[in-house]
Backbone as a chain_set.jsonl record, in Angstrom:
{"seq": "XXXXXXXXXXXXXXXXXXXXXXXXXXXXXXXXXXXXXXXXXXXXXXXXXXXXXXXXXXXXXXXXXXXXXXXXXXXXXXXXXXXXXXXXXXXXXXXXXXXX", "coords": {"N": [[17.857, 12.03, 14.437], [15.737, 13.389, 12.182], [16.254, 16.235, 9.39], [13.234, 17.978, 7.428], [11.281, 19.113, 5.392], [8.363, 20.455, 4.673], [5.864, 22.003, 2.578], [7.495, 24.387, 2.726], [7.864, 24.579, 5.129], [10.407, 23.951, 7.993], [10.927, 21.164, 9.737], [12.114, 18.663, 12.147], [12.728, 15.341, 12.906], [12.198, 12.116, 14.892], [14.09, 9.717, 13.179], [14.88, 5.954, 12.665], [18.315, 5.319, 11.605], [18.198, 3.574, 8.809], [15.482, 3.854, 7.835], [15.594, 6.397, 6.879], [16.129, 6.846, 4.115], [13.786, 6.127, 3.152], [12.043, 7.921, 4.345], [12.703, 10.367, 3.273], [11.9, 10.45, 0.718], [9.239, 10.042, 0.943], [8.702, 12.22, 2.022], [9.337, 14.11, -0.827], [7.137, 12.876, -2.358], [4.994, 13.556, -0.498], [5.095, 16.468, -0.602], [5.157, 16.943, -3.453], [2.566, 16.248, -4.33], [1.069, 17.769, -2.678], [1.539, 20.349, -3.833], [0.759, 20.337, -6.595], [-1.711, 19.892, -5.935], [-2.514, 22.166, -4.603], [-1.931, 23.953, -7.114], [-3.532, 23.055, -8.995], [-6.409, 23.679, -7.582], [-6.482, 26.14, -6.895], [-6.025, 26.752, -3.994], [-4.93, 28.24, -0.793], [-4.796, 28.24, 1.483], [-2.854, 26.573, 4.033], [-3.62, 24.372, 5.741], [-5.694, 23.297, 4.393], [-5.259, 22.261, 2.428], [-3.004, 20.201, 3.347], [-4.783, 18.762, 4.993], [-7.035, 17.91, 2.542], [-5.224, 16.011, 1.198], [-4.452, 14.247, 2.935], [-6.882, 12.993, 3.016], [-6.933, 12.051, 0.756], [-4.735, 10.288, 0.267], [-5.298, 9.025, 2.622], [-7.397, 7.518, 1.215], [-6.473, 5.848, -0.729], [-4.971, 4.184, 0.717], [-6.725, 2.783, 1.558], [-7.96, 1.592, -0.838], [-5.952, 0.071, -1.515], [-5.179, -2.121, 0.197], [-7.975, -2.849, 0.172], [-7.767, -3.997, -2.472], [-5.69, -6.085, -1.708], [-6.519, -8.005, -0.069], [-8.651, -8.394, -2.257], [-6.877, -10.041, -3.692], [-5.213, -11.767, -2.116], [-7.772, -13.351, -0.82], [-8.015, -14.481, -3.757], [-5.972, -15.958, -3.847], [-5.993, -17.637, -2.057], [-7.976, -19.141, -2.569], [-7.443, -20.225, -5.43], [-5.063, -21.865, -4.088], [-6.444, -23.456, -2.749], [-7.937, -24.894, -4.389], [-5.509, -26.518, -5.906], [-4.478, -27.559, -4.201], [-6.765, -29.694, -3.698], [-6.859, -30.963, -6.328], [-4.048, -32.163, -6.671], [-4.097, -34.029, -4.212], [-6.358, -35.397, -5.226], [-4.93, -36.667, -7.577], [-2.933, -37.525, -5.796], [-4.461, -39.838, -4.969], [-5.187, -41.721, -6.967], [-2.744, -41.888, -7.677], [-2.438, -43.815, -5.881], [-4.533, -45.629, -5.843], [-3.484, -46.793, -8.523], [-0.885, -47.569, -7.863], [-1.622, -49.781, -5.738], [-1.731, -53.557, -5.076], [-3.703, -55.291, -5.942]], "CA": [[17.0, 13.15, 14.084], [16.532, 14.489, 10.565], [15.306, 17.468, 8.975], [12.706, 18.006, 6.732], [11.271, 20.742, 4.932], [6.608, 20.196, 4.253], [5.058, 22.983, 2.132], [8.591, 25.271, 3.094], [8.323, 24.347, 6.405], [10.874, 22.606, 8.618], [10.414, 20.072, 10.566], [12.738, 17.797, 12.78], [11.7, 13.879, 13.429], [12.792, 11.158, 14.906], [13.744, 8.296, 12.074], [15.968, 5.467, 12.217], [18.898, 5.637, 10.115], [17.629, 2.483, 7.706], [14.67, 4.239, 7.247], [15.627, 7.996, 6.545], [15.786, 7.276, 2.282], [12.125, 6.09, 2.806], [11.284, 9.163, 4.913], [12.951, 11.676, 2.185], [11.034, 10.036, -0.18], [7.789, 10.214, 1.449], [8.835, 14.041, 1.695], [9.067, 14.43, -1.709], [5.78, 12.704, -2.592], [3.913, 14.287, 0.104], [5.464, 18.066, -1.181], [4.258, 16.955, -5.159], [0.917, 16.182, -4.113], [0.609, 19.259, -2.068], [2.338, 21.873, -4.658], [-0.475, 19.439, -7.434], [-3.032, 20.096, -5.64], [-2.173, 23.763, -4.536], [-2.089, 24.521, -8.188], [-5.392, 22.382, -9.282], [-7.417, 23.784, -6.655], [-5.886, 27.502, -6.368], [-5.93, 26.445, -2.632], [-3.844, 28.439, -0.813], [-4.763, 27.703, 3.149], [-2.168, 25.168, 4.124], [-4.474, 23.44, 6.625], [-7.058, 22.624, 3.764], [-4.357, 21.448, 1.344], [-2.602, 18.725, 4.092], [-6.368, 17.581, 4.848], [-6.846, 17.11, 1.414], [-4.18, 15.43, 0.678], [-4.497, 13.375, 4.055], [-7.68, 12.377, 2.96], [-6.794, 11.32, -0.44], [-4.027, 9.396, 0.71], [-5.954, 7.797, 3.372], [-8.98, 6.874, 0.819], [-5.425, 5.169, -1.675], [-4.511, 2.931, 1.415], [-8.381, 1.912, 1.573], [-8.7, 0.763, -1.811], [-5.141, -0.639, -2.155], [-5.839, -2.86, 1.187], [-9.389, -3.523, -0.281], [-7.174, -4.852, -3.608], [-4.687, -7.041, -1.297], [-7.754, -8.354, 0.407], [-9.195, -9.15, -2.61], [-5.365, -10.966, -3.902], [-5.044, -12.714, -0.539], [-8.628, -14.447, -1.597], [-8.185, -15.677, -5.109], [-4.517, -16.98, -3.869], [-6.411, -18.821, -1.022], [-9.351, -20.175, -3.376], [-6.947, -21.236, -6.04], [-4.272, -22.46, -3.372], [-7.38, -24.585, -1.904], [-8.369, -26.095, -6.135], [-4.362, -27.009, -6.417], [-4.827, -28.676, -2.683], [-7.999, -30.507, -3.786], [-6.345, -31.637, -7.641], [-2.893, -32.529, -5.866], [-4.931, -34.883, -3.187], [-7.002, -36.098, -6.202], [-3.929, -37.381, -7.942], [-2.365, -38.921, -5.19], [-5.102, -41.04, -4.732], [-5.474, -42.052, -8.345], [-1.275, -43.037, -7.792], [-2.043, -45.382, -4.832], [-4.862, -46.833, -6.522], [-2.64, -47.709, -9.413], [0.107, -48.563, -7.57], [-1.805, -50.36, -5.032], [-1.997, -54.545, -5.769], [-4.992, -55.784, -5.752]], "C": [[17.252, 13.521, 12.621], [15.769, 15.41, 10.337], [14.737, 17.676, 8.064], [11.838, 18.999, 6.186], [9.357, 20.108, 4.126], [6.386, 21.679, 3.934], [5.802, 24.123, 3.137], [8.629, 24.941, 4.133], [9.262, 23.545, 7.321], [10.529, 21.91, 9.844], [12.02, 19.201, 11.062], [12.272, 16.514, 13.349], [12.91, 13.115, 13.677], [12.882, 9.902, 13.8], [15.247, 7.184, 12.33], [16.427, 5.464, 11.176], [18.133, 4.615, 9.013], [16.501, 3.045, 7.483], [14.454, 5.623, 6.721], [15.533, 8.313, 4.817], [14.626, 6.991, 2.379], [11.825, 7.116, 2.876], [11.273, 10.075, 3.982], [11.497, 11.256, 1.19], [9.816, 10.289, -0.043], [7.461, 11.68, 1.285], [8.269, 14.716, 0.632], [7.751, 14.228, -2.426], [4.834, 13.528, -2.027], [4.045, 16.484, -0.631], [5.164, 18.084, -2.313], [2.727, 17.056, -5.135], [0.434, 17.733, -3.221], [0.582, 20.025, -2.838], [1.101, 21.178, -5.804], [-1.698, 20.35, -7.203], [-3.597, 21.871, -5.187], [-2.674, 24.32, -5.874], [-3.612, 24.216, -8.715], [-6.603, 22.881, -8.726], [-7.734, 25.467, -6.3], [-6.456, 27.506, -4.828], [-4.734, 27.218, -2.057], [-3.438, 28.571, 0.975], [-3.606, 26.028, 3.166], [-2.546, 23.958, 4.27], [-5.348, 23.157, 5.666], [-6.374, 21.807, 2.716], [-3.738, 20.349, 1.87], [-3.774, 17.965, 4.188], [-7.107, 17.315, 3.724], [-6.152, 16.418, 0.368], [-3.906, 13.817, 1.503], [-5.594, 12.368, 3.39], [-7.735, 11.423, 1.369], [-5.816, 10.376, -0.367], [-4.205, 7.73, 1.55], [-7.259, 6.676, 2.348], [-7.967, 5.809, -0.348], [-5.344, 4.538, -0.901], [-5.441, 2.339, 1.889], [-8.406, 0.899, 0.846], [-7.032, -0.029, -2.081], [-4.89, -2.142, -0.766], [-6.759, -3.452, 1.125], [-8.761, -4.388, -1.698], [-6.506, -6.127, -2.804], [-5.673, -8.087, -0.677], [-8.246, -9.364, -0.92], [-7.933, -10.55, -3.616], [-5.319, -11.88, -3.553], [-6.513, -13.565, -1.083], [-8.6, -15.071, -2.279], [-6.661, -16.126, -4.981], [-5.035, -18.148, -3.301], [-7.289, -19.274, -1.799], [-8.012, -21.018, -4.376], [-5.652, -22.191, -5.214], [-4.965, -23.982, -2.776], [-7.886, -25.661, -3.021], [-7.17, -26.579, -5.994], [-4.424, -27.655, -5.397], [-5.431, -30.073, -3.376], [-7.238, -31.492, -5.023], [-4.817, -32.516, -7.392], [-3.414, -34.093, -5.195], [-5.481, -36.07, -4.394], [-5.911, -36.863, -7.163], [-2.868, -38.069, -7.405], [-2.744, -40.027, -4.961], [-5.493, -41.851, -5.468], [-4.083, -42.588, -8.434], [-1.645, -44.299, -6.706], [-3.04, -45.941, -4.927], [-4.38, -47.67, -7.659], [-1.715, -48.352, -8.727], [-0.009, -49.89, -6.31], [-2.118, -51.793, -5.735], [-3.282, -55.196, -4.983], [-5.224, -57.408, -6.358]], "O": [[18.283, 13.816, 12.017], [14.692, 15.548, 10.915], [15.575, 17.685, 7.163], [11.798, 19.967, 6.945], [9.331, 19.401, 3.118], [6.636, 22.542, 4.776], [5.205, 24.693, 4.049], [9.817, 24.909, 4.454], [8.927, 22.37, 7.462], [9.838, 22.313, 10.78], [12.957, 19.194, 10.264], [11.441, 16.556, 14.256], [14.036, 13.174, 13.183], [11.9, 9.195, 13.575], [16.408, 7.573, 12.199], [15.859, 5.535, 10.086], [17.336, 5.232, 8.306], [16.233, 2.599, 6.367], [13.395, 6.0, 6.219], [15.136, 9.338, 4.263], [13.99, 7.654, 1.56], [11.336, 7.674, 1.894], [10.235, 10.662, 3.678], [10.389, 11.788, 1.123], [9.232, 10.815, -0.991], [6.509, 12.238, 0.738], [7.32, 15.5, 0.646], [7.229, 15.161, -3.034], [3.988, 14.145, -2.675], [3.199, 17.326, -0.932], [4.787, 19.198, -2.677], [1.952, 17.77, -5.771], [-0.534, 18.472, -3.394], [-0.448, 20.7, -2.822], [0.174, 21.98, -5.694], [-2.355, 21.136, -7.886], [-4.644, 22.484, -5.399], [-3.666, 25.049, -5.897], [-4.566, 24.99, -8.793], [-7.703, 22.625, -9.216], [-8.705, 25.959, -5.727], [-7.345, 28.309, -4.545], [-3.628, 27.051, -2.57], [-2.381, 28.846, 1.543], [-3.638, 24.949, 2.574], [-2.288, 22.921, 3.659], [-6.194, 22.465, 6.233], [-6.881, 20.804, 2.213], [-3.739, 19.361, 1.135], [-3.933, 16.848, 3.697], [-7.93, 16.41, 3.855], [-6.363, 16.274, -0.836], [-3.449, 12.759, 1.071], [-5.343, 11.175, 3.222], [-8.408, 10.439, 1.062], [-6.07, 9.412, -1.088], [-3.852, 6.553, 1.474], [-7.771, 5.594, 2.634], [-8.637, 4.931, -0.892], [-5.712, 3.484, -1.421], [-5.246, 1.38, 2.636], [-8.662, -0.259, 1.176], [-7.049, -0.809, -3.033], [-4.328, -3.154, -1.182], [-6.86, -4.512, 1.743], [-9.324, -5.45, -1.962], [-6.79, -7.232, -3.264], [-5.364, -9.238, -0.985], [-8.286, -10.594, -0.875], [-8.268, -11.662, -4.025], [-5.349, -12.91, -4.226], [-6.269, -14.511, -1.833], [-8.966, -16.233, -2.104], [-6.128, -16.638, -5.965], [-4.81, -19.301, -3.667], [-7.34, -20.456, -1.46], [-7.662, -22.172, -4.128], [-5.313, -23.232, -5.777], [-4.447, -25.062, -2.491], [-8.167, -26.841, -2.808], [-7.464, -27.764, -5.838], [-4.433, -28.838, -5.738], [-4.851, -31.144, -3.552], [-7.027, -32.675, -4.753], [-4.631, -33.541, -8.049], [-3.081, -35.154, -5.722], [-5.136, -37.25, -4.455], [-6.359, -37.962, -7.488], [-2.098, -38.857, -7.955], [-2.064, -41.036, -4.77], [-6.146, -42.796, -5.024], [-3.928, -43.607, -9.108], [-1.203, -45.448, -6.751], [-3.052, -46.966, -4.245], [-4.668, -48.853, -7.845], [-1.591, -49.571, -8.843], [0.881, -50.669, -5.97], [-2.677, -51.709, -6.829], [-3.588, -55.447, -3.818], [-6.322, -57.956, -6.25]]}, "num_chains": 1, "name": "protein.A"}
């Protein structure tokens, strides 16, 4: 169990130990972006400041998923040209080295 403290509030969660410096961490991010956006917005309902914060979060692991996506493609296209050029030069060794 650890304890954690969201826009003053505490909180108690289950975390395994190996993952409790992530969790802090997450803490602290999620409590910058809140106290950010608090100020930016003079927002001062809690509930409208987590769901916009939720939602900006969620719309960052869209487009950084829509980036890996597009990563994962141009590894597999050029993985599939270095295939093809690979292939193409083995067969250019065992016609040289083949006797004819």
């Amino acid at each position: 169990m650890v304890s954690i403290q969201i826009l003053g509030r505490k909180f108690t969660v289950n975390c395994p130990v190996e993952e409790q410096a992530d969790l802090q961490q997450a803490v602290i991010n999620l409590n910058e972006r809140l106290q950010d956006l608090k100020q930016r917005l003079k927002v001062v309902n809690s509930e409208q400041l987590v769901m916009v914060v939720a939602l900006n979060l969620c719309n960052e692991l869209l487009q950084s998923k829509q980036r890996s996506r597009e990563q994962f493609d141009v590894v597999l296209s050029k993985t599939g040209q270095l295939q093809k050029r690979l292939e193409q030069a083995l067969m250019k060794t065992r016609l040289v080295a083949s006797p004819d």
